[in-house]
JSON list of C-alpha atoms in Angstrom, two decimals:
[
{"chain": "C", "resi": 4, "resn": "MET", "atom": "CA", "xyz": [0.49, -0.01, -0.36]},
{"chain": "C", "resi": 5, "resn": "GLU", "atom": "CA", "xyz": [1.86, 2.92, -1.55]},
{"chain": "C", "resi": 6, "resn": "GLU", "atom": "CA", "xyz": [1.65, 6.97, -0.64]},
{"chain": "C", "resi": 7, "resn": "ILE", "atom": "CA", "xyz": [-1.59, 7.83, 1.09]},
{"chain": "C", "resi": 8, "resn": "GLY", "atom": "CA", "xyz": [-2.48, 11.18, 0.09]},
{"chain": "C", "resi": 9, "resn": "VAL", "atom": "CA", "xyz": [-4.79, 12.65, 2.62]},
{"chain": "C", "resi": 10, "resn": "GLY", "atom": "CA", "xyz": [-3.61, 14.00, 6.39]},
{"chain": "C", "resi": 11, "resn": "PHE", "atom": "CA", "xyz": [-3.68, 15.55, 9.43]},
{"chain": "C", "resi": 12, "resn": "ARG", "atom": "CA", "xyz": [-3.22, 19.17, 9.26]},
{"chain": "C", "resi": 13, "resn": "LYS", "atom": "CA", "xyz": [-0.86, 20.91, 11.10]},
{"chain": "C", "resi": 14, "resn": "GLU", "atom": "CA", "xyz": [-3.25, 24.00, 12.71]},
{"chain": "C", "resi": 15, "resn": "LEU", "atom": "CA", "xyz": [-5.61, 20.50, 13.97]},
{"chain": "C", "resi": 16, "resn": "VAL", "atom": "CA", "xyz": [-2.33, 18.41, 15.34]},
{"chain": "C", "resi": 17, "resn": "SER", "atom": "CA", "xyz": [-1.50, 22.16, 17.29]},
{"chain": "C", "resi": 18, "resn": "LYS", "atom": "CA", "xyz": [-4.94, 22.44, 18.79]},
{"chain": "C", "resi": 19, "resn": "LEU", "atom": "CA", "xyz": [-5.42, 18.46, 19.40]},
{"chain": "C", "resi": 20, "resn": "LEU", "atom": "CA", "xyz": [-1.69, 18.40, 21.40]},
{"chain": "C", "resi": 21, "resn": "HIS", "atom": "CA", "xyz": [-2.55, 21.93, 23.26]},
{"chain": "C", "resi": 22, "resn": "LEU", "atom": "CA", "xyz": [-6.03, 20.58, 24.51]},
{"chain": "C", "resi": 23, "resn": "HIS", "atom": "CA", "xyz": [-3.92, 18.51, 26.99]},
{"chain": "C", "resi": 24, "resn": "PHE", "atom": "CA", "xyz": [-0.83, 19.93, 27.72]},
{"chain": "C", "resi": 25, "resn": "LYS", "atom": "CA", "xyz": [-0.65, 20.66, 31.28]},
{"chain": "C", "resi": 26, "resn": "ASP", "atom": "CA", "xyz": [1.63, 23.66, 30.84]},
{"chain": "C", "resi": 27, "resn": "ASP", "atom": "CA", "xyz": [1.03, 26.91, 29.05]},
{"chain": "C", "resi": 28, "resn": "LYS", "atom": "CA", "xyz": [3.94, 27.70, 28.16]},
{"chain": "C", "resi": 29, "resn": "THR", "atom": "CA", "xyz": [4.54, 24.35, 26.53]},
{"chain": "C", "resi": 30, "resn": "LYS", "atom": "CA", "xyz": [4.88, 24.98, 22.44]},
{"chain": "C", "resi": 31, "resn": "VAL", "atom": "CA", "xyz": [5.42, 23.00, 19.06]},
{"chain": "C", "resi": 32, "resn": "SER", "atom": "CA", "xyz": [8.32, 22.69, 16.56]},
{"chain": "C", "resi": 33, "resn": "GLY", "atom": "CA", "xyz": [6.39, 22.90, 13.09]},
{"chain": "C", "resi": 34, "resn": "ASP", "atom": "CA", "xyz": [8.77, 20.25, 12.19]},
{"chain": "C", "resi": 35, "resn": "ALA", "atom": "CA", "xyz": [7.44, 18.44, 15.63]},
{"chain": "C", "resi": 36, "resn": "LEU", "atom": "CA", "xyz": [3.58, 19.29, 14.36]},
{"chain": "C", "resi": 37, "resn": "GLN", "atom": "CA", "xyz": [5.00, 17.41, 10.62]},
{"chain": "C", "resi": 38, "resn": "LEU", "atom": "CA", "xyz": [6.21, 14.93, 12.00]},
{"chain": "C", "resi": 39, "resn": "THR", "atom": "CA", "xyz": [3.10, 14.00, 15.03]},
{"chain": "C", "resi": 40, "resn": "ALA", "atom": "CA", "xyz": [0.80, 14.75, 11.69]},
{"chain": "C", "resi": 41, "resn": "GLU", "atom": "CA", "xyz": [2.56, 11.58, 9.86]},
{"chain": "C", "resi": 42, "resn": "LEU", "atom": "CA", "xyz": [2.54, 9.39, 13.68]},
{"chain": "C", "resi": 43, "resn": "LEU", "atom": "CA", "xyz": [-0.73, 10.32, 13.66]},
{"chain": "C", "resi": 44, "resn": "LYS", "atom": "CA", "xyz": [-1.84, 9.34, 9.93]},
{"chain": "C", "resi": 45, "resn": "ILE", "atom": "CA", "xyz": [0.03, 5.97, 10.18]},
{"chain": "C", "resi": 46, "resn": "PHE", "atom": "CA", "xyz": [-1.92, 5.02, 13.84]},
{"chain": "C", "resi": 47, "resn": "VAL", "atom": "CA", "xyz": [-5.06, 5.42, 11.59]},
{"chain": "C", "resi": 48, "resn": "VAL", "atom": "CA", "xyz": [-4.15, 3.80, 8.29]},
{"chain": "C", "resi": 49, "resn": "GLU", "atom": "CA", "xyz": [-2.83, 0.58, 10.78]},
{"chain": "C", "resi": 50, "resn": "ALA", "atom": "CA", "xyz": [-5.78, 0.64, 13.35]},
{"chain": "C", "resi": 51, "resn": "ALA", "atom": "CA", "xyz": [-8.43, 0.53, 9.41]},
{"chain": "C", "resi": 52, "resn": "ILE", "atom": "CA", "xyz": [-5.68, -2.16, 7.05]},
{"chain": "C", "resi": 53, "resn": "ARG", "atom": "CA", "xyz": [-4.99, -4.35, 10.45]},
{"chain": "C", "resi": 54, "resn": "SER", "atom": "CA", "xyz": [-8.98, -4.09, 10.93]},
{"chain": "C", "resi": 55, "resn": "VAL", "atom": "CA", "xyz": [-9.35, -5.44, 7.48]},
{"chain": "C", "resi": 56, "resn": "ARG", "atom": "CA", "xyz": [-6.84, -7.97, 7.57]},
{"chain": "C", "resi": 57, "resn": "GLN", "atom": "CA", "xyz": [-9.29, -9.42, 10.50]},
{"chain": "C", "resi": 58, "resn": "ALA", "atom": "CA", "xyz": [-12.25, -9.02, 8.38]},
{"chain": "C", "resi": 59, "resn": "GLN", "atom": "CA", "xyz": [-10.20, -10.84, 5.38]},
{"chain": "C", "resi": 60, "resn": "ALA", "atom": "CA", "xyz": [-9.13, -13.94, 7.93]},
{"chain": "C", "resi": 61, "resn": "GLU", "atom": "CA", "xyz": [-13.13, -14.05, 9.14]},
{"chain": "C", "resi": 62, "resn": "ASP", "atom": "CA", "xyz": [-14.04, -13.93, 5.65]},
{"chain": "C", "resi": 63, "resn": "LEU", "atom": "CA", "xyz": [-16.48, -10.95, 5.75]},
{"chain": "C", "resi": 64, "resn": "ALA", "atom": "CA", "xyz": [-17.37, -8.83, 3.46]},
{"chain": "C", "resi": 65, "resn": "GLN", "atom": "CA", "xyz": [-17.35, -5.58, 5.45]},
{"chain": "C", "resi": 66, "resn": "VAL", "atom": "CA", "xyz": [-15.47, -4.40, 8.61]},
{"chain": "C", "resi": 67, "resn": "ASP", "atom": "CA", "xyz": [-17.39, -4.05, 11.77]},
{"chain": "C", "resi": 68, "resn": "VAL", "atom": "CA", "xyz": [-16.48, -2.82, 15.65]},
{"chain": "C", "resi": 69, "resn": "GLU", "atom": "CA", "xyz": [-15.50, -6.50, 16.24]},
{"chain": "C", "resi": 70, "resn": "GLN", "atom": "CA", "xyz": [-12.59, -6.49, 13.54]},
{"chain": "C", "resi": 71, "resn": "LEU", "atom": "CA", "xyz": [-11.58, -3.69, 15.06]},
{"chain": "C", "resi": 72, "resn": "GLU", "atom": "CA", "xyz": [-11.69, -4.46, 18.57]},
{"chain": "C", "resi": 73, "resn": "LYS", "atom": "CA", "xyz": [-9.90, -8.06, 17.86]},
{"chain": "C", "resi": 74, "resn": "VAL", "atom": "CA", "xyz": [-6.92, -5.51, 16.40]},
{"chain": "C", "resi": 75, "resn": "LEU", "atom": "CA", "xyz": [-6.88, -3.03, 19.29]},
{"chain": "C", "resi": 76, "resn": "PRO", "atom": "CA", "xyz": [-5.31, -4.69, 22.27]},
{"chain": "C", "resi": 77, "resn": "GLN", "atom": "CA", "xyz": [-2.12, -4.81, 20.23]},
{"chain": "C", "resi": 78, "resn": "LEU", "atom": "CA", "xyz": [-2.01, -2.00, 17.74]},
{"chain": "C", "resi": 79, "resn": "LEU", "atom": "CA", "xyz": [-2.20, 0.21, 21.49]},
{"chain": "C", "resi": 80, "resn": "LEU", "atom": "CA", "xyz": [0.80, -1.60, 22.52]},
{"chain": "C", "resi": 81, "resn": "ASP", "atom": "CA", "xyz": [2.86, -0.98, 19.40]},
{"chain": "C", "resi": 82, "resn": "PHE", "atom": "CA", "xyz": [2.04, 2.79, 19.40]},
{"chain": "Q", "resi": 11, "resn": "MET", "atom": "CA", "xyz": [-21.77, 32.33, 41.26]},
{"chain": "Q", "resi": 12, "resn": "MET", "atom": "CA", "xyz": [-18.80, 30.57, 40.73]},
{"chain": "Q", "resi": 13, "resn": "GLU", "atom": "CA", "xyz": [-20.47, 27.66, 40.21]},
{"chain": "Q", "resi": 14, "resn": "GLU", "atom": "CA", "xyz": [-22.20, 29.01, 36.86]},
{"chain": "Q", "resi": 15, "resn": "GLU", "atom": "CA", "xyz": [-18.57, 30.18, 35.46]},
{"chain": "Q", "resi": 16, "resn": "LYS", "atom": "CA", "xyz": [-17.24, 27.21, 36.08]},
{"chain": "Q", "resi": 17, "resn": "GLY", "atom": "CA", "xyz": [-20.16, 25.45, 34.48]},
{"chain": "Q", "resi": 18, "resn": "ALA", "atom": "CA", "xyz": [-19.95, 28.08, 31.41]},
{"chain": "Q", "resi": 19, "resn": "GLU", "atom": "CA", "xyz": [-16.37, 26.97, 31.27]},
{"chain": "Q", "resi": 20, "resn": "GLU", "atom": "CA", "xyz": [-17.16, 23.54, 31.29]},
{"chain": "Q", "resi": 21, "resn": "GLN", "atom": "CA", "xyz": [-19.46, 23.41, 28.10]},
{"chain": "Q", "resi": 22, "resn": "GLN", "atom": "CA", "xyz": [-16.90, 25.96, 26.39]},
{"chain": "Q", "resi": 23, "resn": "ARG", "atom": "CA", "xyz": [-14.35, 23.14, 26.65]},
{"chain": "Q", "resi": 24, "resn": "PHE", "atom": "CA", "xyz": [-17.16, 20.15, 25.61]},
{"chain": "Q", "resi": 25, "resn": "SER", "atom": "CA", "xyz": [-18.02, 21.92, 22.39]},
{"chain": "Q", "resi": 26, "resn": "TYR", "atom": "CA", "xyz": [-13.97, 22.81, 21.70]},
{"chain": "Q", "resi": 27, "resn": "GLN", "atom": "CA", "xyz": [-13.74, 19.06, 21.92]},
{"chain": "Q", "resi": 28, "resn": "GLN", "atom": "CA", "xyz": [-16.33, 18.09, 20.15]},
{"chain": "Q", "resi": 29, "resn": "ARG", "atom": "CA", "xyz": [-15.14, 20.10, 16.86]},
{"chain": "Q", "resi": 30, "resn": "LEU", "atom": "CA", "xyz": [-11.72, 18.83, 17.69]},
{"chain": "Q", "resi": 31, "resn": "LYS", "atom": "CA", "xyz": [-13.20, 15.07, 17.46]},
{"chain": "Q", "resi": 32, "resn": "ALA", "atom": "CA", "xyz": [-15.89, 16.10, 14.58]},
{"chain": "Q", "resi": 33, "resn": "ALA", "atom": "CA", "xyz": [-12.52, 17.53, 12.50]},
{"chain": "Q", "resi": 34, "resn": "VAL", "atom": "CA", "xyz": [-10.43, 14.53, 13.57]},
{"chain": "Q", "resi": 35, "resn": "HIS", "atom": "CA", "xyz": [-13.70, 12.34, 12.27]},
{"chain": "Q", "resi": 36, "resn": "TYR", "atom": "CA", "xyz": [-13.02, 13.96, 8.83]},
{"chain": "Q", "resi": 37, "resn": "THR", "atom": "CA", "xyz": [-9.99, 13.16, 8.53]},
{"chain": "Q", "resi": 38, "resn": "VAL", "atom": "CA", "xyz": [-10.10, 9.47, 9.40]},
{"chain": "Q", "resi": 39, "resn": "GLY", "atom": "CA", "xyz": [-12.99, 8.80, 7.36]},
{"chain": "Q", "resi": 40, "resn": "HIS", "atom": "CA", "xyz": [-10.88, 10.29, 3.93]},
{"chain": "Q", "resi": 41, "resn": "LEU", "atom": "CA", "xyz": [-8.08, 7.71, 5.65]},
{"chain": "Q", "resi": 42, "resn": "CYS", "atom": "CA", "xyz": [-10.15, 4.92, 5.68]},
{"chain": "Q", "resi": 43, "resn": "GLU", "atom": "CA", "xyz": [-11.23, 5.37, 2.21]},
{"chain": "Q", "resi": 44, "resn": "GLU", "atom": "CA", "xyz": [-8.75, 5.18, 0.86]},
{"chain": "Q", "resi": 45, "resn": "VAL", "atom": "CA", "xyz": [-7.44, 2.23, 2.72]},
{"chain": "Q", "resi": 46, "resn": "ALA", "atom": "CA", "xyz": [-10.93, 0.48, 1.68]},
{"chain": "Q", "resi": 47, "resn": "SER", "atom": "CA", "xyz": [-10.48, 1.13, -1.66]},
{"chain": "Q", "resi": 48, "resn": "ASP", "atom": "CA", "xyz": [-7.23, -0.29, -2.13]},
{"chain": "Q", "resi": 49, "resn": "LYS", "atom": "CA", "xyz": [-7.85, -3.72, 0.03]},
{"chain": "Q", "resi": 50, "resn": "GLU", "atom": "CA", "xyz": [-11.82, -3.44, -1.34]},
{"chain": "Q", "resi": 51, "resn": "MET", "atom": "CA", "xyz": [-13.45, -4.03, 1.91]},
{"chain": "Q", "resi": 52, "resn": "GLN", "atom": "CA", "xyz": [-16.07, -1.36, 3.29]},
{"chain": "Q", "resi": 53, "resn": "PHE", "atom": "CA", "xyz": [-15.38, -0.20, 6.68]},
{"chain": "Q", "resi": 54, "resn": "SER", "atom": "CA", "xyz": [-19.45, 0.39, 8.61]},
{"chain": "Q", "resi": 55, "resn": "LYS", "atom": "CA", "xyz": [-19.61, 3.50, 9.53]},
{"chain": "Q", "resi": 56, "resn": "GLN", "atom": "CA", "xyz": [-19.77, 2.61, 13.24]},
{"chain": "Q", "resi": 57, "resn": "THR", "atom": "CA", "xyz": [-15.93, 1.20, 12.67]},
{"chain": "Q", "resi": 58, "resn": "ILE", "atom": "CA", "xyz": [-15.10, 5.02, 11.22]},
{"chain": "Q", "resi": 59, "resn": "ALA", "atom": "CA", "xyz": [-16.20, 6.54, 14.08]},
{"chain": "Q", "resi": 60, "resn": "ALA", "atom": "CA", "xyz": [-14.41, 4.04, 16.47]},
{"chain": "Q", "resi": 61, "resn": "ILE", "atom": "CA", "xyz": [-11.19, 4.20, 15.10]},
{"chain": "Q", "resi": 62, "resn": "SER", "atom": "CA", "xyz": [-11.67, 8.01, 15.24]},
{"chain": "Q", "resi": 63, "resn": "GLU", "atom": "CA", "xyz": [-12.75, 8.10, 18.44]},
{"chain": "Q", "resi": 64, "resn": "VAL", "atom": "CA", "xyz": [-9.88, 5.79, 19.44]},
{"chain": "Q", "resi": 65, "resn": "THR", "atom": "CA", "xyz": [-7.36, 8.03, 17.53]},
{"chain": "Q", "resi": 66, "resn": "PHE", "atom": "CA", "xyz": [-9.19, 11.93, 19.13]},
{"chain": "Q", "resi": 67, "resn": "GLN", "atom": "CA", "xyz": [-7.99, 9.82, 22.85]},
{"chain": "Q", "resi": 68, "resn": "GLN", "atom": "CA", "xyz": [-4.41, 8.44, 21.89]},
{"chain": "Q", "resi": 69, "resn": "CYS", "atom": "CA", "xyz": [-4.26, 12.51, 21.44]},
{"chain": "Q", "resi": 70, "resn": "GLU", "atom": "CA", "xyz": [-4.53, 13.08, 24.82]},
{"chain": "Q", "resi": 71, "resn": "ASN", "atom": "CA", "xyz": [-1.19, 10.47, 25.34]},
{"chain": "Q", "resi": 72, "resn": "PHE", "atom": "CA", "xyz": [1.51, 11.40, 23.20]},
{"chain": "Q", "resi": 73, "resn": "ALA", "atom": "CA", "xyz": [-0.03, 15.36, 24.08]},
{"chain": "Q", "resi": 74, "resn": "ARG", "atom": "CA", "xyz": [1.09, 14.00, 27.46]},
{"chain": "Q", "resi": 75, "resn": "ASP", "atom": "CA", "xyz": [4.25, 12.43, 26.76]},
{"chain": "Q", "resi": 76, "resn": "LEU", "atom": "CA", "xyz": [5.39, 14.96, 24.06]},
{"chain": "Q", "resi": 77, "resn": "GLU", "atom": "CA", "xyz": [5.36, 17.90, 27.40]},
{"chain": "Q", "resi": 78, "resn": "MET", "atom": "CA", "xyz": [7.55, 15.36, 29.56]},
{"chain": "Q", "resi": 79, "resn": "PHE", "atom": "CA", "xyz": [9.73, 14.17, 27.31]},
{"chain": "Q", "resi": 80, "resn": "ALA", "atom": "CA", "xyz": [10.78, 17.87, 26.23]},
{"chain": "Q", "resi": 81, "resn": "ARG", "atom": "CA", "xyz": [10.25, 19.08, 30.03]},
{"chain": "Q", "resi": 82, "resn": "HIS", "atom": "CA", "xyz": [12.83, 15.94, 30.60]},
{"chain": "Q", "resi": 83, "resn": "ALA", "atom": "CA", "xyz": [15.41, 17.92, 27.99]},
{"chain": "Q", "resi": 84, "resn": "LYS", "atom": "CA", "xyz": [14.92, 20.85, 29.96]},
{"chain": "Q", "resi": 85, "resn": "ARG", "atom": "CA", "xyz": [13.12, 22.19, 26.83]},
{"chain": "Q", "resi": 86, "resn": "SER", "atom": "CA", "xyz": [9.53, 24.44, 26.81]},
{"chain": "Q", "resi": 87, "resn": "THR", "atom": "CA", "xyz": [9.21, 23.66, 22.68]},
{"chain": "Q", "resi": 88, "resn": "ILE", "atom": "CA", "xyz": [8.47, 20.32, 21.78]},
{"chain": "Q", "resi": 89, "resn": "ASN", "atom": "CA", "xyz": [11.19, 19.39, 18.60]},
{"chain": "Q", "resi": 90, "resn": "THR", "atom": "CA", "xyz": [11.44, 15.76, 16.53]},
{"chain": "Q", "resi": 91, "resn": "GLU", "atom": "CA", "xyz": [13.05, 14.24, 18.94]},
{"chain": "Q", "resi": 92, "resn": "ASP", "atom": "CA", "xyz": [10.05, 14.23, 21.75]},
{"chain": "Q", "resi": 93, "resn": "VAL", "atom": "CA", "xyz": [8.43, 12.70, 18.56]},
{"chain": "Q", "resi": 94, "resn": "LYS", "atom": "CA", "xyz": [10.73, 10.13, 17.73]},
{"chain": "Q", "resi": 95, "resn": "LEU", "atom": "CA", "xyz": [10.30, 8.83, 21.22]},
{"chain": "Q", "resi": 96, "resn": "LEU", "atom": "CA", "xyz": [6.64, 8.09, 20.90]},
{"chain": "Q", "resi": 97, "resn": "ALA", "atom": "CA", "xyz": [7.43, 5.86, 18.51]},
{"chain": "Q", "resi": 98, "resn": "ARG", "atom": "CA", "xyz": [10.24, 3.42, 20.34]},
{"chain": "Q", "resi": 99, "resn": "ARG", "atom": "CA", "xyz": [7.69, 0.62, 21.09]},
{"chain": "Q", "resi": 100, "resn": "SER", "atom": "CA", "xyz": [7.48, -1.11, 17.80]},
{"chain": "Q", "resi": 101, "resn": "ASN", "atom": "CA", "xyz": [10.79, -1.35, 15.47]},
{"chain": "Q", "resi": 102, "resn": "SER", "atom": "CA", "xyz": [9.94, -1.08, 12.55]},
{"chain": "Q", "resi": 103, "resn": "LEU", "atom": "CA", "xyz": [6.93, 2.19, 13.28]},
{"chain": "Q", "resi": 104, "resn": "LEU", "atom": "CA", "xyz": [10.57, 3.64, 14.90]},
{"chain": "Q", "resi": 105, "resn": "LYS", "atom": "CA", "xyz": [12.33, 3.52, 11.60]},
{"chain": "Q", "resi": 106, "resn": "TYR", "atom": "CA", "xyz": [9.26, 4.59, 9.70]},
{"chain": "Q", "resi": 107, "resn": "ILE", "atom": "CA", "xyz": [8.96, 7.76, 11.50]},
{"chain": "Q", "resi": 108, "resn": "THR", "atom": "CA", "xyz": [12.85, 7.98, 11.48]},
{"chain": "Q", "resi": 109, "resn": "GLU", "atom": "CA", "xyz": [12.59, 8.25, 7.42]},
{"chain": "Q", "resi": 110, "resn": "LYS", "atom": "CA", "xyz": [9.15, 10.42, 7.45]},
{"chain": "Q", "resi": 111, "resn": "ASN", "atom": "CA", "xyz": [11.60, 13.58, 9.88]},
{"chain": "Q", "resi": 112, "resn": "GLU", "atom": "CA", "xyz": [14.31, 12.93, 7.21]},
{"chain": "Q", "resi": 113, "resn": "ASP", "atom": "CA", "xyz": [12.07, 13.72, 4.57]},
{"chain": "Q", "resi": 114, "resn": "ILE", "atom": "CA", "xyz": [10.15, 16.17, 6.53]},
{"chain": "Q", "resi": 115, "resn": "ALA", "atom": "CA", "xyz": [13.72, 18.18, 6.94]},
{"chain": "Q", "resi": 116, "resn": "GLN", "atom": "CA", "xyz": [14.88, 17.59, 3.26]},
{"chain": "Q", "resi": 117, "resn": "PHE", "atom": "CA", "xyz": [11.73, 19.06, 2.07]},
{"chain": "Q", "resi": 118, "resn": "ASN", "atom": "CA", "xyz": [11.75, 21.81, 4.21]},
{"chain": "Q", "resi": 119, "resn": "LEU", "atom": "CA", "xyz": [15.61, 22.50, 3.44]},
{"chain": "Q", "resi": 120, "resn": "GLU", "atom": "CA", "xyz": [14.75, 22.34, -0.14]},
{"chain": "Q", "resi": 121, "resn": "ARG", "atom": "CA", "xyz": [11.75, 24.42, 0.48]},
{"chain": "Q", "resi": 122, "resn": "LYS", "atom": "CA", "xyz": [14.12, 27.21, 2.41]},
{"chain": "Q", "resi": 123, "resn": "ALA", "atom": "CA", "xyz": [16.74, 27.56, 0.15]},
{"chain": "Q", "resi": 124, "resn": "LYS", "atom": "CA", "xyz": [14.36, 28.42, -3.05]},
{"chain": "Q", "resi": 125, "resn": "LYS", "atom": "CA", "xyz": [13.10, 31.32, -0.90]},
{"chain": "Q", "resi": 126, "resn": "LYS", "atom": "CA", "xyz": [16.82, 32.27, -0.62]},
{"chain": "Q", "resi": 127, "resn": "LYS", "atom": "CA", "xyz": [17.54, 32.03, -4.44]},
{"chain": "Q", "resi": 128, "resn": "LYS", "atom": "CA", "xyz": [13.65, 33.47, -4.84]},
{"chain": "Q", "resi": 129, "resn": "LEU", "atom": "CA", "xyz": [14.89, 36.72, -2.87]},
{"chain": "Q", "resi": 130, "resn": "GLU", "atom": "CA", "xyz": [18.34, 37.10, -4.36]},
{"chain": "Q", "resi": 131, "resn": "ASP", "atom": "CA", "xyz": [17.17, 37.34, -7.79]},
{"chain": "Q", "resi": 132, "resn": "GLU", "atom": "CA", "xyz": [14.14, 39.36, -7.24]},
{"chain": "Q", "resi": 133, "resn": "ASN", "atom": "CA", "xyz": [17.44, 41.71, -5.20]},
{"chain": "Q", "resi": 134, "resn": "LYS", "atom": "CA", "xyz": [19.84, 41.24, -7.82]},
{"chain": "Q", "resi": 135, "resn": "ASN", "atom": "CA", "xyz": [17.04, 42.81, -10.52]},
{"chain": "Q", "resi": 136, "resn": "SER", "atom": "CA", "xyz": [15.52, 45.47, -8.62]},
{"chain": "Q", "resi": 137, "resn": "VAL", "atom": "CA", "xyz": [17.56, 49.03, -9.51]},
{"chain": "Q", "resi": 138, "resn": "GLU", "atom": "CA", "xyz": [18.78, 50.36, -6.25]},
{"chain": "Q", "resi": 139, "resn": "PRO", "atom": "CA", "xyz": [21.16, 47.47, -4.62]},
{"chain": "Q", "resi": 140, "resn": "ALA", "atom": "CA", "xyz": [19.62, 45.81, -1.70]},
{"chain": "Q", "resi": 141, "resn": "GLU", "atom": "CA", "xyz": [20.31, 44.71, 1.96]},
{"chain": "Q", "resi": 142, "resn": "ALA", "atom": "CA", "xyz": [22.02, 41.35, 1.68]},
{"chain": "Q", "resi": 143, "resn": "GLY", "atom": "CA", "xyz": [19.73, 40.02, 4.45]},
{"chain": "Q", "resi": 144, "resn": "VAL", "atom": "CA", "xyz": [18.01, 36.63, 4.54]},
{"chain": "Q", "resi": 145, "resn": "VAL", "atom": "CA", "xyz": [13.87, 36.67, 5.94]},
{"chain": "Q", "resi": 146, "resn": "GLU", "atom": "CA", "xyz": [13.43, 34.16, 8.56]},
{"chain": "Q", "resi": 147, "resn": "SER", "atom": "CA", "xyz": [10.16, 34.13, 8.10]},
{"chain": "Q", "resi": 148, "resn": "GLU", "atom": "CA", "xyz": [8.48, 31.04, 9.51]},
{"chain": "Q", "resi": 149, "resn": "ASN", "atom": "CA", "xyz": [8.97, 28.17, 12.10]}
]
């Protein structure tokens, strides 16, 4: 599976991070925002792809929450 | 009086979070669409919503960790080294993120070089001799 076009915008990533900072003075560099956006993208793509593999293994026509639930524990351990 | 203010503040934070969640959901939806067409397998709406929810929650972990990593290094600005630490649990993930970081750095370097060249060209073409400084725009 090659290059995925869409991704998380820097502004959105910035807001998501700042929502949870404890210290007002904490800032994020531009490069770090871009890299975090990449990390989030891969998180979503992994969740999606692993769920698809699970659905394929179960011979299903579509991916449902049950498949996601099965792959979630390992996904969270990997991140 | 204090109670009312606290209530209003919480309400605001809640609706702000809802807006952010919606924005995350939008991007997650697009990403899932790309995976779906590549793998020729559909996602139920509930699945996309669930991935979106988990992603939003994961951001809280990322944010807290990043803030702590920077503080541990006695910095108040989070940098790419901190983000790479987030990817430490999986070797393939760490490798992927490290490569992405190099791509980003390279891309930004080339963009700055192009801007600098453009400024230099514009200076050469102007009638008055211009100042030699390069303007540092964004961070």
